[in-house]
PDB file of C-alpha atoms in Angstrom:
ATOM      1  CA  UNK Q   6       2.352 -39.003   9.241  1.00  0.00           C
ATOM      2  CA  UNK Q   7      -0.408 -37.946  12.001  1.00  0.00           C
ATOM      3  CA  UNK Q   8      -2.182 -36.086   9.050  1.00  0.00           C
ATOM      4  CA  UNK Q   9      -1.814 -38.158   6.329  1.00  0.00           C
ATOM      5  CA  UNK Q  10      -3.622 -40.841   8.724  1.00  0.00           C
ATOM      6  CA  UNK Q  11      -5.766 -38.451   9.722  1.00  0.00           C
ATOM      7  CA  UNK Q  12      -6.799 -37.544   6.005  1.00  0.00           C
ATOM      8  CA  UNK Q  13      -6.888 -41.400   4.772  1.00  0.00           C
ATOM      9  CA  UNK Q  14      -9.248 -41.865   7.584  1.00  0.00           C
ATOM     10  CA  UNK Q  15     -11.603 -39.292   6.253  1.00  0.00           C
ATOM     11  CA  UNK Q  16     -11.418 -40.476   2.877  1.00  0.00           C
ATOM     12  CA  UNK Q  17     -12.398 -44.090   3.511  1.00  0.00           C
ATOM     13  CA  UNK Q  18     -15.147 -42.733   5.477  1.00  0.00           C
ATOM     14  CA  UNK Q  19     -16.412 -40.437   2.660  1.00  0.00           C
ATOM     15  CA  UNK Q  20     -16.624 -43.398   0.503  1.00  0.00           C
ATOM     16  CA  UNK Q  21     -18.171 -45.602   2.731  1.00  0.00           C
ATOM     17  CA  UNK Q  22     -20.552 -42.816   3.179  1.00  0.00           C
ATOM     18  CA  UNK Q  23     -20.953 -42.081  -0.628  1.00  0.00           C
ATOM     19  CA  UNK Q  24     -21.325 -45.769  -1.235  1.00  0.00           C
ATOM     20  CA  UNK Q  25     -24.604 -46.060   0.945  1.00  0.00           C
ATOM     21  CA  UNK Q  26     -25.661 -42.731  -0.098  1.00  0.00           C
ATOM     22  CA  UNK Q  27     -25.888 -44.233  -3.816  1.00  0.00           C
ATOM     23  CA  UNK Q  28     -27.118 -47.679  -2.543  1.00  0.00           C
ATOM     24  CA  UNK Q  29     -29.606 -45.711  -0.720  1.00  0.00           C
ATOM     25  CA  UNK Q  30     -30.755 -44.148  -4.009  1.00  0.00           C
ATOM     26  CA  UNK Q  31     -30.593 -47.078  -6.235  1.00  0.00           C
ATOM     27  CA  UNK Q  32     -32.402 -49.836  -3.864  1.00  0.00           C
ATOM     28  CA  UNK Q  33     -35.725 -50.722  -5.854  1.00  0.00           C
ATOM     29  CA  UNK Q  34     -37.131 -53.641  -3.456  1.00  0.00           C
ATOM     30  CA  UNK Q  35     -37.777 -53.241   0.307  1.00  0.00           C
ATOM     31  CA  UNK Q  36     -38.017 -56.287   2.518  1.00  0.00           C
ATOM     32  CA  UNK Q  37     -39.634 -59.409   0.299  1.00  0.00           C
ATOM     33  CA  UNK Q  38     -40.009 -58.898  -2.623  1.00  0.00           C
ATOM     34  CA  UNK Q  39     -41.759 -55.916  -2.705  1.00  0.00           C
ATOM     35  CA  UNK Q  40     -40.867 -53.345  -5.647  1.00  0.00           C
ATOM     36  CA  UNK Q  41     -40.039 -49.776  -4.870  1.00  0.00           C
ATOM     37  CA  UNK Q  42     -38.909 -48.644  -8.317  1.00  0.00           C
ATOM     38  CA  UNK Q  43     -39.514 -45.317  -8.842  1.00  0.00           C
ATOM     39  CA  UNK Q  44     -40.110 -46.055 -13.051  1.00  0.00           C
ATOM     40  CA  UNK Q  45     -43.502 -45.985 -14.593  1.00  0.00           C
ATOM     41  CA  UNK Q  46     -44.526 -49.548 -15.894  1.00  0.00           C
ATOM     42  CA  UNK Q  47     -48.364 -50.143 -17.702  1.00  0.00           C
ATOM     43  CA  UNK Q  48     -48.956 -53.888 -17.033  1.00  0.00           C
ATOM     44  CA  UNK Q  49     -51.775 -55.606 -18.242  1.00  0.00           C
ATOM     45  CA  UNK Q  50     -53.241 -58.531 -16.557  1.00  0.00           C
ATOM     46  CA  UNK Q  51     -54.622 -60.926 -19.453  1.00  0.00           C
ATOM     47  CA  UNK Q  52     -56.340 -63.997 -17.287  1.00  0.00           C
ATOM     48  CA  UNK Q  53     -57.945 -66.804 -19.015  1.00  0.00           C
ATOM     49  CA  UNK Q  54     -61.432 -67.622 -17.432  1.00  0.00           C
ATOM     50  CA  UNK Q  55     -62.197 -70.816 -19.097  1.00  0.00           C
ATOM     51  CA  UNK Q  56     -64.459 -73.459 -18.039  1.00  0.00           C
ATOM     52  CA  UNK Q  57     -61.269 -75.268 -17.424  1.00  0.00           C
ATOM     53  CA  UNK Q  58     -60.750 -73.292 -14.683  1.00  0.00           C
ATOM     54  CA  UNK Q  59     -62.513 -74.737 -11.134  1.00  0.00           C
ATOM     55  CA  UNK Q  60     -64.229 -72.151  -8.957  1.00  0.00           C
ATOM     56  CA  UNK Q  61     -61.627 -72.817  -5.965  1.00  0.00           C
ATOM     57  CA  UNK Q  62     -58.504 -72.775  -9.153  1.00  0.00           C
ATOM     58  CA  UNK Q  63     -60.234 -69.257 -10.329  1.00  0.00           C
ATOM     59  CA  UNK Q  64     -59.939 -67.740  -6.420  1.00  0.00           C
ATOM     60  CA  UNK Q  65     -56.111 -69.094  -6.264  1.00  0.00           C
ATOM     61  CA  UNK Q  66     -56.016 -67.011  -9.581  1.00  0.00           C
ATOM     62  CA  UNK Q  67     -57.321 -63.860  -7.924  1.00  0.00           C
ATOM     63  CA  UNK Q  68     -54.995 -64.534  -4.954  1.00  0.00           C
ATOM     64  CA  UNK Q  69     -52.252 -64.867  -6.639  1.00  0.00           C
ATOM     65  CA  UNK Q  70     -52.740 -60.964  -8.869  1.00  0.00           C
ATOM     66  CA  UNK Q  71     -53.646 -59.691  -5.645  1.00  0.00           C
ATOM     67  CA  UNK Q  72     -49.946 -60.782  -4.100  1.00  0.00           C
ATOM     68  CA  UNK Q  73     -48.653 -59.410  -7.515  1.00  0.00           C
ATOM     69  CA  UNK Q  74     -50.318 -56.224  -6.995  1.00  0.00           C
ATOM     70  CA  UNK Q  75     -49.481 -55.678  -3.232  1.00  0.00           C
ATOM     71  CA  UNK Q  76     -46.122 -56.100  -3.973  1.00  0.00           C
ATOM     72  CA  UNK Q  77     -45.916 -53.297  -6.791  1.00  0.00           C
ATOM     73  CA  UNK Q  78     -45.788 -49.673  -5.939  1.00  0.00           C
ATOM     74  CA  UNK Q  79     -48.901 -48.396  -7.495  1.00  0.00           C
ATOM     75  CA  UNK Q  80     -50.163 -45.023  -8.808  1.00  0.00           C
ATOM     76  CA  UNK Q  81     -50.386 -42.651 -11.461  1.00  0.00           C
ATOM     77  CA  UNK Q  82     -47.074 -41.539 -11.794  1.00  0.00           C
ATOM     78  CA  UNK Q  83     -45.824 -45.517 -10.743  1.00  0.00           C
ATOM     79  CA  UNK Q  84     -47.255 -49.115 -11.994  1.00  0.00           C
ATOM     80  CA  UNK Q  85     -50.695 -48.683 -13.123  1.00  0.00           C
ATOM     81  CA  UNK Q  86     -52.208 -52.292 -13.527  1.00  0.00           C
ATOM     82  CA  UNK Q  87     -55.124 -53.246 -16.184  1.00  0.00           C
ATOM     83  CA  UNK Q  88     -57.095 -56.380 -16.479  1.00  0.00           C
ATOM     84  CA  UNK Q  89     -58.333 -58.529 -19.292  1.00  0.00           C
ATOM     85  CA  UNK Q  90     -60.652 -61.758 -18.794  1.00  0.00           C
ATOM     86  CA  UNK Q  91     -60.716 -64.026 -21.841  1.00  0.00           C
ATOM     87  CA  UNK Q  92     -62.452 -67.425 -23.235  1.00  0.00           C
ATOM     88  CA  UNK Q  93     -63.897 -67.233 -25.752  1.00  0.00           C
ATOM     89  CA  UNK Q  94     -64.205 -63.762 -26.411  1.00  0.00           C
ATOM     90  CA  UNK Q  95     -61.697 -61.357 -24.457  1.00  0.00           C
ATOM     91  CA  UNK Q  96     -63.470 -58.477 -22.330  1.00  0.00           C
ATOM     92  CA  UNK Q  97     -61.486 -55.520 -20.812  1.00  0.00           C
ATOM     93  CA  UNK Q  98     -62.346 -55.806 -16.088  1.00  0.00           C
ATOM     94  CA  UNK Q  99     -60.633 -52.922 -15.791  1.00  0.00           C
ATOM     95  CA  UNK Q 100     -58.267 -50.184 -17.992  1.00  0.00           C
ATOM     96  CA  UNK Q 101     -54.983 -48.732 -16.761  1.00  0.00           C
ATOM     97  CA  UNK Q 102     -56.233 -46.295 -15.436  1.00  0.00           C
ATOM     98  CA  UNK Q 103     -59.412 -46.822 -13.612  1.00  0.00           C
ATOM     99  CA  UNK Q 104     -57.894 -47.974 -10.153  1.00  0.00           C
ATOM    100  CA  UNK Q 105     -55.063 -45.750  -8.729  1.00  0.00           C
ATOM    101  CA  UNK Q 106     -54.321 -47.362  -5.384  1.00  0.00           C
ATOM    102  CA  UNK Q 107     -53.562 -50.484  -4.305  1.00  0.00           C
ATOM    103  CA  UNK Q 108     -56.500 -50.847  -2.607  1.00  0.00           C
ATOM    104  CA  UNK Q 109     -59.018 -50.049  -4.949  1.00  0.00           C
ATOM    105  CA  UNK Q 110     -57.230 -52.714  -7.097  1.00  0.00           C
ATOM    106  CA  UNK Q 111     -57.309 -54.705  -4.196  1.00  0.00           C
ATOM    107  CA  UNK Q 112     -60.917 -54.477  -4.075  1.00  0.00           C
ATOM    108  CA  UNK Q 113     -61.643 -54.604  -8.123  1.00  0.00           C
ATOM    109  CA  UNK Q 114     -59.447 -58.023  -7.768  1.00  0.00           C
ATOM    110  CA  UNK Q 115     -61.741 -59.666  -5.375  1.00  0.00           C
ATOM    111  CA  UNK Q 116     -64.892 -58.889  -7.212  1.00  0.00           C
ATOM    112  CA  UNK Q 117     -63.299 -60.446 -10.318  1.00  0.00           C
ATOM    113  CA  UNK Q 118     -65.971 -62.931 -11.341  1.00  0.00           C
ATOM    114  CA  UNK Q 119     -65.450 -66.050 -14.215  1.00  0.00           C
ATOM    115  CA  UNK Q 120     -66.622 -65.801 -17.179  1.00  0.00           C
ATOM    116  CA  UNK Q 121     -65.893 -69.434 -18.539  1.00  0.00           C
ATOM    117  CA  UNK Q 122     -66.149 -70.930 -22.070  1.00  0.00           C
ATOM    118  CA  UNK Q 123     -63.227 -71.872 -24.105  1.00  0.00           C
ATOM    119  CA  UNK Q 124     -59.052 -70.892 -24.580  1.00  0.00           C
ATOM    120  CA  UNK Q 125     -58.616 -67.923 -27.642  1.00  0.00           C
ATOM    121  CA  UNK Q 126     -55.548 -66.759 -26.380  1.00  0.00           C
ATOM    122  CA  UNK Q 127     -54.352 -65.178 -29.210  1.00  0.00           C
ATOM    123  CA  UNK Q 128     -57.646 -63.401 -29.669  1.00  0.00           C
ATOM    124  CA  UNK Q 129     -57.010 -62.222 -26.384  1.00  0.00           C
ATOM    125  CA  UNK Q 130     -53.579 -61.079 -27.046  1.00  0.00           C
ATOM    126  CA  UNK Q 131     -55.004 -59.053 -30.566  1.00  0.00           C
ATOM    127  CA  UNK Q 132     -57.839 -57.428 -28.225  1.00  0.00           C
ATOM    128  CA  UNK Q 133     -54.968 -56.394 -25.250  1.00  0.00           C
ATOM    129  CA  UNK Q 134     -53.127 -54.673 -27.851  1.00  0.00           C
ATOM    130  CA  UNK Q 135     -55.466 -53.127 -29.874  1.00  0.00           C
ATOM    131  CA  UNK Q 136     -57.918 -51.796 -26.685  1.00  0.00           C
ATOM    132  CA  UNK Q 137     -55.745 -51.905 -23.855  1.00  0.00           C
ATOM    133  CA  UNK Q 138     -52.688 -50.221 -24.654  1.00  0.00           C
ATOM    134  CA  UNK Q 139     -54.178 -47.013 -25.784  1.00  0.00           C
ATOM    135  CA  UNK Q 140     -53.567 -43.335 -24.396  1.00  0.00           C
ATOM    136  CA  UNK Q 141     -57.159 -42.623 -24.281  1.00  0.00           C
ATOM    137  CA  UNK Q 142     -57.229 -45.777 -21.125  1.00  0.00           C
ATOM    138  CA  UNK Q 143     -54.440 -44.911 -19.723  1.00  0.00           C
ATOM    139  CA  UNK Q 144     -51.406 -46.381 -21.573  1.00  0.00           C
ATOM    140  CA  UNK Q 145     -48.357 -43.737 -21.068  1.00  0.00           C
ATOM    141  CA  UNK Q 146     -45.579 -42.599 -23.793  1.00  0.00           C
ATOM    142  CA  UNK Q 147     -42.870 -43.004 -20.839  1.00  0.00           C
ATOM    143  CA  UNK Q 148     -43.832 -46.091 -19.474  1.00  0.00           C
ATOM    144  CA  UNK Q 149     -42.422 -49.522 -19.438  1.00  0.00           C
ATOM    145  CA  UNK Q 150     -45.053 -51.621 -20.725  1.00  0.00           C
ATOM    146  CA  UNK Q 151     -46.091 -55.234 -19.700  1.00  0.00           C
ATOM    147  CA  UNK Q 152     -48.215 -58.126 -20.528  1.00  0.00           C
ATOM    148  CA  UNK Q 153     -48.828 -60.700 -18.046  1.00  0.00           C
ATOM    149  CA  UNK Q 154     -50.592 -63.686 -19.322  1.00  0.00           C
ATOM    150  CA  UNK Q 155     -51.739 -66.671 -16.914  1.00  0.00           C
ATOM    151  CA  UNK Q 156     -53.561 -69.388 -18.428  1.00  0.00           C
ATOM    152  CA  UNK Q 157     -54.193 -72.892 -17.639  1.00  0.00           C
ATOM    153  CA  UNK Q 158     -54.496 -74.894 -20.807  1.00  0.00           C
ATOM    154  CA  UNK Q 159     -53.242 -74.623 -24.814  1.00  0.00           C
ATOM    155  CA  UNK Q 160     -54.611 -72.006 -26.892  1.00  0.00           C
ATOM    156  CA  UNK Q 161     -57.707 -72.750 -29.682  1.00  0.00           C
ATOM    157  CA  UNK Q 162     -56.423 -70.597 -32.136  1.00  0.00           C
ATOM    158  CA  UNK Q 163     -52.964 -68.579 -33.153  1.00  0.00           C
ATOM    159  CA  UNK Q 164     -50.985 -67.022 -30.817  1.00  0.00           C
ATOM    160  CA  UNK Q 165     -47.526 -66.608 -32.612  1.00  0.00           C
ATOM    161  CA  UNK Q 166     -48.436 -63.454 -34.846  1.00  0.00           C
ATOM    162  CA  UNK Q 167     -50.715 -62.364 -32.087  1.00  0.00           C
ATOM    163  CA  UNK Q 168     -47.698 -62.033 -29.209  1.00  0.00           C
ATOM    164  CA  UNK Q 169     -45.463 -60.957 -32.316  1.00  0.00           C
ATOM    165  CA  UNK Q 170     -47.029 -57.578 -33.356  1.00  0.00           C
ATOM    166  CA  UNK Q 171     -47.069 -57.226 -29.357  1.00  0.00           C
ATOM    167  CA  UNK Q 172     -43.400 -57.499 -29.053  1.00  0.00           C
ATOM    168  CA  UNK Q 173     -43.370 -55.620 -32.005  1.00  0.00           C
ATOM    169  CA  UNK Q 174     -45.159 -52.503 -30.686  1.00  0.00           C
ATOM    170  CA  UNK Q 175     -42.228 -52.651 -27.866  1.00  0.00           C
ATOM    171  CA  UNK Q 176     -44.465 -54.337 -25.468  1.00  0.00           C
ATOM    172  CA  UNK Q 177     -43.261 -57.218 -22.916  1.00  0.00           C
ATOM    173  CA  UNK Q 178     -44.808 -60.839 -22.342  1.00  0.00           C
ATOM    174  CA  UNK Q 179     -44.911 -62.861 -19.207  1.00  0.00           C
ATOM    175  CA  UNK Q 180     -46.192 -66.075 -19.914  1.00  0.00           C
ATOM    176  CA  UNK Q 181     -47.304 -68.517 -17.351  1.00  0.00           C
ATOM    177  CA  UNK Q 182     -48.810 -72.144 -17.495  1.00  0.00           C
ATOM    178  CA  UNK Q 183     -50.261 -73.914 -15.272  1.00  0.00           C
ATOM    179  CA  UNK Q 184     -51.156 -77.495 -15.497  1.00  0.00           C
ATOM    180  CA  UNK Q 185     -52.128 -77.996 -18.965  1.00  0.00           C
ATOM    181  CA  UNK Q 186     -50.354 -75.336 -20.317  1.00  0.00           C
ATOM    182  CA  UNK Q 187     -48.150 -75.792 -22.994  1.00  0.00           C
ATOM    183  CA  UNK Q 188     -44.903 -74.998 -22.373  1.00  0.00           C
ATOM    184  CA  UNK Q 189     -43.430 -74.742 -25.842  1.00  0.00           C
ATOM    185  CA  UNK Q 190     -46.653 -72.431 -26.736  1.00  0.00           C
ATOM    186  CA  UNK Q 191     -45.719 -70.327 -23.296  1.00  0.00           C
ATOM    187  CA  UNK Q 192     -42.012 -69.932 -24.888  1.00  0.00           C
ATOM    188  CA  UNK Q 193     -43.288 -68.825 -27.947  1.00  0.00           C
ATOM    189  CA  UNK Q 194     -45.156 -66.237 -27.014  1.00  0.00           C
ATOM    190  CA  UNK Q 195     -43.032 -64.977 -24.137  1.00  0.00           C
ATOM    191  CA  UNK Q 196     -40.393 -62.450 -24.646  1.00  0.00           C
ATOM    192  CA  UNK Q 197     -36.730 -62.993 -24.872  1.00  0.00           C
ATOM    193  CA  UNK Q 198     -34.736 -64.350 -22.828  1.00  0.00           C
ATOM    194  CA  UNK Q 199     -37.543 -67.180 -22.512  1.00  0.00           C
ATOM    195  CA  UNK Q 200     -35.928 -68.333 -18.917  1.00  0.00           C
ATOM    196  CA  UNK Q 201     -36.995 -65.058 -17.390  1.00  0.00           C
ATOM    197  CA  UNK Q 202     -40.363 -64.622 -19.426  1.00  0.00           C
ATOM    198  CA  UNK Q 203     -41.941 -68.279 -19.042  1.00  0.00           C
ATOM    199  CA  UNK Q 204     -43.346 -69.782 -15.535  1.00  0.00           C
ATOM    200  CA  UNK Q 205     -44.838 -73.413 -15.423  1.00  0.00           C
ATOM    201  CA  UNK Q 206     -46.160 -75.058 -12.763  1.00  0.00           C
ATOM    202  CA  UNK Q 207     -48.338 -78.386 -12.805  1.00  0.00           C
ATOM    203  CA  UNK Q 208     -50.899 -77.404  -9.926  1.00  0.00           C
ATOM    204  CA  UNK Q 209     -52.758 -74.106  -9.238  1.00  0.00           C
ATOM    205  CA  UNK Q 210     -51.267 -74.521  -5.576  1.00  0.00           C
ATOM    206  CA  UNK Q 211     -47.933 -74.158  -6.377  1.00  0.00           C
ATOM    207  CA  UNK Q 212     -48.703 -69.886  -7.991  1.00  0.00           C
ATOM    208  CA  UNK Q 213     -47.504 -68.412  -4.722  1.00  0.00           C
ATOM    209  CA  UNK Q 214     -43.858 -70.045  -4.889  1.00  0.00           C
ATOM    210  CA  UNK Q 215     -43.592 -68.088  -8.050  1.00  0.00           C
ATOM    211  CA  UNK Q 216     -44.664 -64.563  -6.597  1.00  0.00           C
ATOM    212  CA  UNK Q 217     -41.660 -63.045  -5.472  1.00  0.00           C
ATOM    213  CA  UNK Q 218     -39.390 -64.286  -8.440  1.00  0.00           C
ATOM    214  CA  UNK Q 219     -42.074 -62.748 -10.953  1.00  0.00           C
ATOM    215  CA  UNK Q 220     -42.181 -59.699  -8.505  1.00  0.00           C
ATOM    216  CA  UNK Q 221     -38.243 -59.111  -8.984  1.00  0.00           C
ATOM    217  CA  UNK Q 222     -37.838 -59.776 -12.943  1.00  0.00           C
ATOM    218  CA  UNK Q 223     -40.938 -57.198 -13.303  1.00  0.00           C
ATOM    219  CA  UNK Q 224     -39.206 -54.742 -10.939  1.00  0.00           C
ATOM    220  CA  UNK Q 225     -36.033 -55.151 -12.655  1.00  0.00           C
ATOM    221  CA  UNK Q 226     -37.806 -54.845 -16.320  1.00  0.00           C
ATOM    222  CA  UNK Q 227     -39.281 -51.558 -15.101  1.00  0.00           C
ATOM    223  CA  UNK Q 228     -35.402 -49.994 -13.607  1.00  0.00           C
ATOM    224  CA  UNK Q 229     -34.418 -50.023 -17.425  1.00  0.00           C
ATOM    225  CA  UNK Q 230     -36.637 -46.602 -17.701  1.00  0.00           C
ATOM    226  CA  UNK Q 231     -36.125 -45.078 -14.502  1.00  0.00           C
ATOM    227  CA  UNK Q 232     -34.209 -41.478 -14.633  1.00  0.00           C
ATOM    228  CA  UNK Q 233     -30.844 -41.453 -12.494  1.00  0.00           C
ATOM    229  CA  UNK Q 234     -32.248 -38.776  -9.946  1.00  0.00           C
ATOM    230  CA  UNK Q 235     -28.978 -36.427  -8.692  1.00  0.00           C
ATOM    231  CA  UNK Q 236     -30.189 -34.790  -5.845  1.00  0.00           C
ATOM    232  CA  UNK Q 237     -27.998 -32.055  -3.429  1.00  0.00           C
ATOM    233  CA  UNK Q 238     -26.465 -34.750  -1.391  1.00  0.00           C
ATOM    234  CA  UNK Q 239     -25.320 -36.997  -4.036  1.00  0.00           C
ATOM    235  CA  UNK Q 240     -24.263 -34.133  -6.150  1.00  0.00           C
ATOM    236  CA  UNK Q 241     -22.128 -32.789  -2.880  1.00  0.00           C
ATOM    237  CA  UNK Q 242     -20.231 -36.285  -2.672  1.00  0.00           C
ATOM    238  CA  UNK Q 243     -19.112 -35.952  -5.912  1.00  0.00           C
ATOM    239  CA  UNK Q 244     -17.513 -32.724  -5.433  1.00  0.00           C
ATOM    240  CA  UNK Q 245     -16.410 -33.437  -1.832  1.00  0.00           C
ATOM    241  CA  UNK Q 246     -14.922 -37.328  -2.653  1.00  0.00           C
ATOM    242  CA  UNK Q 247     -12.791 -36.325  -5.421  1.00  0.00           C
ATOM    243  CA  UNK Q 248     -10.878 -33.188  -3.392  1.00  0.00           C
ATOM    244  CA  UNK Q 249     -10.563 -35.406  -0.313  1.00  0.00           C
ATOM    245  CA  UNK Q 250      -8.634 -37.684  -2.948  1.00  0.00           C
ATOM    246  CA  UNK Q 251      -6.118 -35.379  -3.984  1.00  0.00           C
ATOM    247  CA  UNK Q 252      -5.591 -33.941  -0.647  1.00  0.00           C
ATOM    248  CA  UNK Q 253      -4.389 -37.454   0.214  1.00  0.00           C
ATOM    249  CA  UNK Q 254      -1.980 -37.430  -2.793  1.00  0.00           C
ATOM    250  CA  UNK Q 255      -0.610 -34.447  -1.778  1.00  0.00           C
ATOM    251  CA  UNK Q 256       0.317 -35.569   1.597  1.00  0.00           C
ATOM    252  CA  UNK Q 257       1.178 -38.961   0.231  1.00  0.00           C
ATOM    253  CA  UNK Q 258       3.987 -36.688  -2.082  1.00  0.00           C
ATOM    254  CA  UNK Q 259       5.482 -34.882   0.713  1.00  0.00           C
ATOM    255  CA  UNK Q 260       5.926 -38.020   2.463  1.00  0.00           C
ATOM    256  CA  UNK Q 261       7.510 -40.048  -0.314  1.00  0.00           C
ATOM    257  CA  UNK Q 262      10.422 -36.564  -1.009  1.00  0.00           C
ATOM    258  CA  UNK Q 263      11.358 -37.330   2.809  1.00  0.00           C
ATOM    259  CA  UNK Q 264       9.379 -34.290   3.831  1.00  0.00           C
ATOM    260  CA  UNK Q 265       8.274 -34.043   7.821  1.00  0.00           C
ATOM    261  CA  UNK Q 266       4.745 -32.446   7.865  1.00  0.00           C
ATOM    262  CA  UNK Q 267       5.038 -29.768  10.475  1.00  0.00           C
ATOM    263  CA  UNK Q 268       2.318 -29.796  12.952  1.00  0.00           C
ATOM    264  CA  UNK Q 269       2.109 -26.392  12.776  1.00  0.00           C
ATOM    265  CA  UNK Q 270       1.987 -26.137   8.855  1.00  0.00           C
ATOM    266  CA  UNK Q 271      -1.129 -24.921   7.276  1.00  0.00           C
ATOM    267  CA  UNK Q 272      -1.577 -26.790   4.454  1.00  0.00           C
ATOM    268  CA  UNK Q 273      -4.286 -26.568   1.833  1.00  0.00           C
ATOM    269  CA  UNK Q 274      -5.614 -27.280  -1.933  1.00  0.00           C
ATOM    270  CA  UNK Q 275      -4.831 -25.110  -4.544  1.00  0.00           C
ATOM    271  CA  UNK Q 276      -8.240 -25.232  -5.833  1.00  0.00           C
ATOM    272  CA  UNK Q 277      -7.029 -23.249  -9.491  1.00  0.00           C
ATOM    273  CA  UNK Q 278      -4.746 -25.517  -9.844  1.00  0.00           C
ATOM    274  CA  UNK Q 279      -5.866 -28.654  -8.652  1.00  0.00           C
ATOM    275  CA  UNK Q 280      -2.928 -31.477  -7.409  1.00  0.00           C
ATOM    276  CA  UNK Q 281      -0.658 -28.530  -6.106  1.00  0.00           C
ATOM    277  CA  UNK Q 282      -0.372 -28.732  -2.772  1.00  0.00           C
ATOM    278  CA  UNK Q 283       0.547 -25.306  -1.077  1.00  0.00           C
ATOM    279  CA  UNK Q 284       1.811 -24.988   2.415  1.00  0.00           C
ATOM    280  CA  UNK Q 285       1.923 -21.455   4.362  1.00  0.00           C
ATOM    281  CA  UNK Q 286       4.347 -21.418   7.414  1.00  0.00           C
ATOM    282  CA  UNK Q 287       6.212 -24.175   6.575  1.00  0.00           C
ATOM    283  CA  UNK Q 288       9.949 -25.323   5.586  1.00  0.00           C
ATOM    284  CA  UNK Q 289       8.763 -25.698   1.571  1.00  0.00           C
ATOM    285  CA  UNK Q 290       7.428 -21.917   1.603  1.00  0.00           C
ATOM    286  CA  UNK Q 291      10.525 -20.428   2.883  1.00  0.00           C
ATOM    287  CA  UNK Q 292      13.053 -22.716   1.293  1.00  0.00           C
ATOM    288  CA  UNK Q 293      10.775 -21.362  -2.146  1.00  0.00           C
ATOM    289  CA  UNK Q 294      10.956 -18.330  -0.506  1.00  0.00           C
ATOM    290  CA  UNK Q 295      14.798 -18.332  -0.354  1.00  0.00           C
ATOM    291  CA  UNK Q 296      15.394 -19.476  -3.864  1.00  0.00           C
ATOM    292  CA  UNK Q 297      13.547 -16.392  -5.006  1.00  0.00           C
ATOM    293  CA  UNK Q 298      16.479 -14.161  -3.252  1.00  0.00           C
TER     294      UNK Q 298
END
């Protein structure tokens, strides 16, 4: 029974290896809630900038994208982040792709300056779509792509057919309120499921608490189009794992018929005919051996 411990022992450890090997792959967040995901997501920023909006309020604003942004793993072939400042009239800070790093963006965050005037969010959401999410700025055929929308009071005009030909063109909407936000307006033109899509708070102060949630359902939005990479190693525990298997069931046979593994027995995997245990040197070989006579 020595080597049918012996081979249990390596089997468990295989799959505890395997399992952390695949674990290892799959992990998407580091420590926080920072996002690692190795999918390409276009998310566009649309911030309303109305005269609603204190000057302190506005800076919590820019805080709180700059937290969204450090915790996203940004580049060209990762999250590329866009900006759109509305009131009144919406006007494009920055396209997908005119900030590559996270510190440019960094920078381009904190030079963000308020435009005030009034609340057209659903002329903003019209302008986002028709300006924003465009090859020629950036916008990517393989990407996962995102609207964020933070506002801090109920629209002036539409925004139900606005957000709807978003969703439409297989776009996403985050929606968040704060203070006098509407929250039935938020739902409405948030994506489904509504729980994940919609954030209200009451005070500009309480933004950070909702960082690393936001952080996690974006990350986990942008996993759906990430390729299942099967490198050497991974590839190598599939092979190895199963093999180790049925050398256990072939030990695990011999011991069940009453059979006494002889130390001395060589025995291996028939690999062209896999299950079939054969053993060289040992009683079953020349009792087969003696039948043949």
């Amino acid at each position: 029974m020595d080597h049918l411990l012996l081979v249990l022992l390596l089997l468990w450890s295989s799959a505890l290896t395997f399992s952390s090997g695949l674990q290892a792959e799959g992990s998407h967040t580091s420590t926080g809630a920072r996002c690692d995901t190795t999918a390409k997501a276009d998310i566009v920023l649309l911030v309303d900038g109305s005269g609603s909006i204190g000057n302190l309020e506005f800076e919590i604003f820019k805080s709180f994208i700059s937290s969204i942004v450090r915790n996203l793993h940004i580049g060209p072939d990762r999250v590329q982040i866009g900006l759109v400042q509305y009131s009144f009239r919406p006007q494009t800070e920055w396209h997908l792709n005119t900030y590559q790093t996270t510190y440019s963006l960094l920078g381009a965050t904190s030079s963000l300056r308020q435009i005030t005037g009034g609340t057209m969010t659903g002329m903003a959401l019209n302008f986002t779509l028709q300006n924003n999410f465009q090859p020629d700025v950036g916008m990517r055929a393989d990407s996962q792509k995102i609207v964020v929308l933070l506002t801090d009071g109920e629209s002036q005009d539409d925004t139900r057919l606005p957000s709807q030909k978003l969703k439409d063109a297989g776009i996403e909407i985050y929606a968040i309120g704060v203070r006098g936000a509407k929250e039935s307006e938020l739902k409405s033109i948030a994506s489904e499921p509504t729980e994940i899509h919609t954030y209200s708070v009451t005070d500009f102060s309480f933004l950070p608490a909702i960082v690393d949630n936001l952080t996690i359902n974006l990350c986990d939005n942008s996993k759906i189009l990430e390729p299942v990479r099967l490198d050497a190693v991974v590839i190598s525990r599939l092979v190895v794992l199963p093999l180790l298997f049925i050398a256990a069931i072939c030990f695990i046979h011999k011991a069940t018929r009453g059979q006494k593994p002889d130390p001395q027995e060589n025995v291996e995997l028939d690999y062209y005919n896999l299950g079939v245990c054969r053993a060289e040197g040992g009683p079953a070989e020349e009792e087969g051996a003696q039948a043949g006579e």
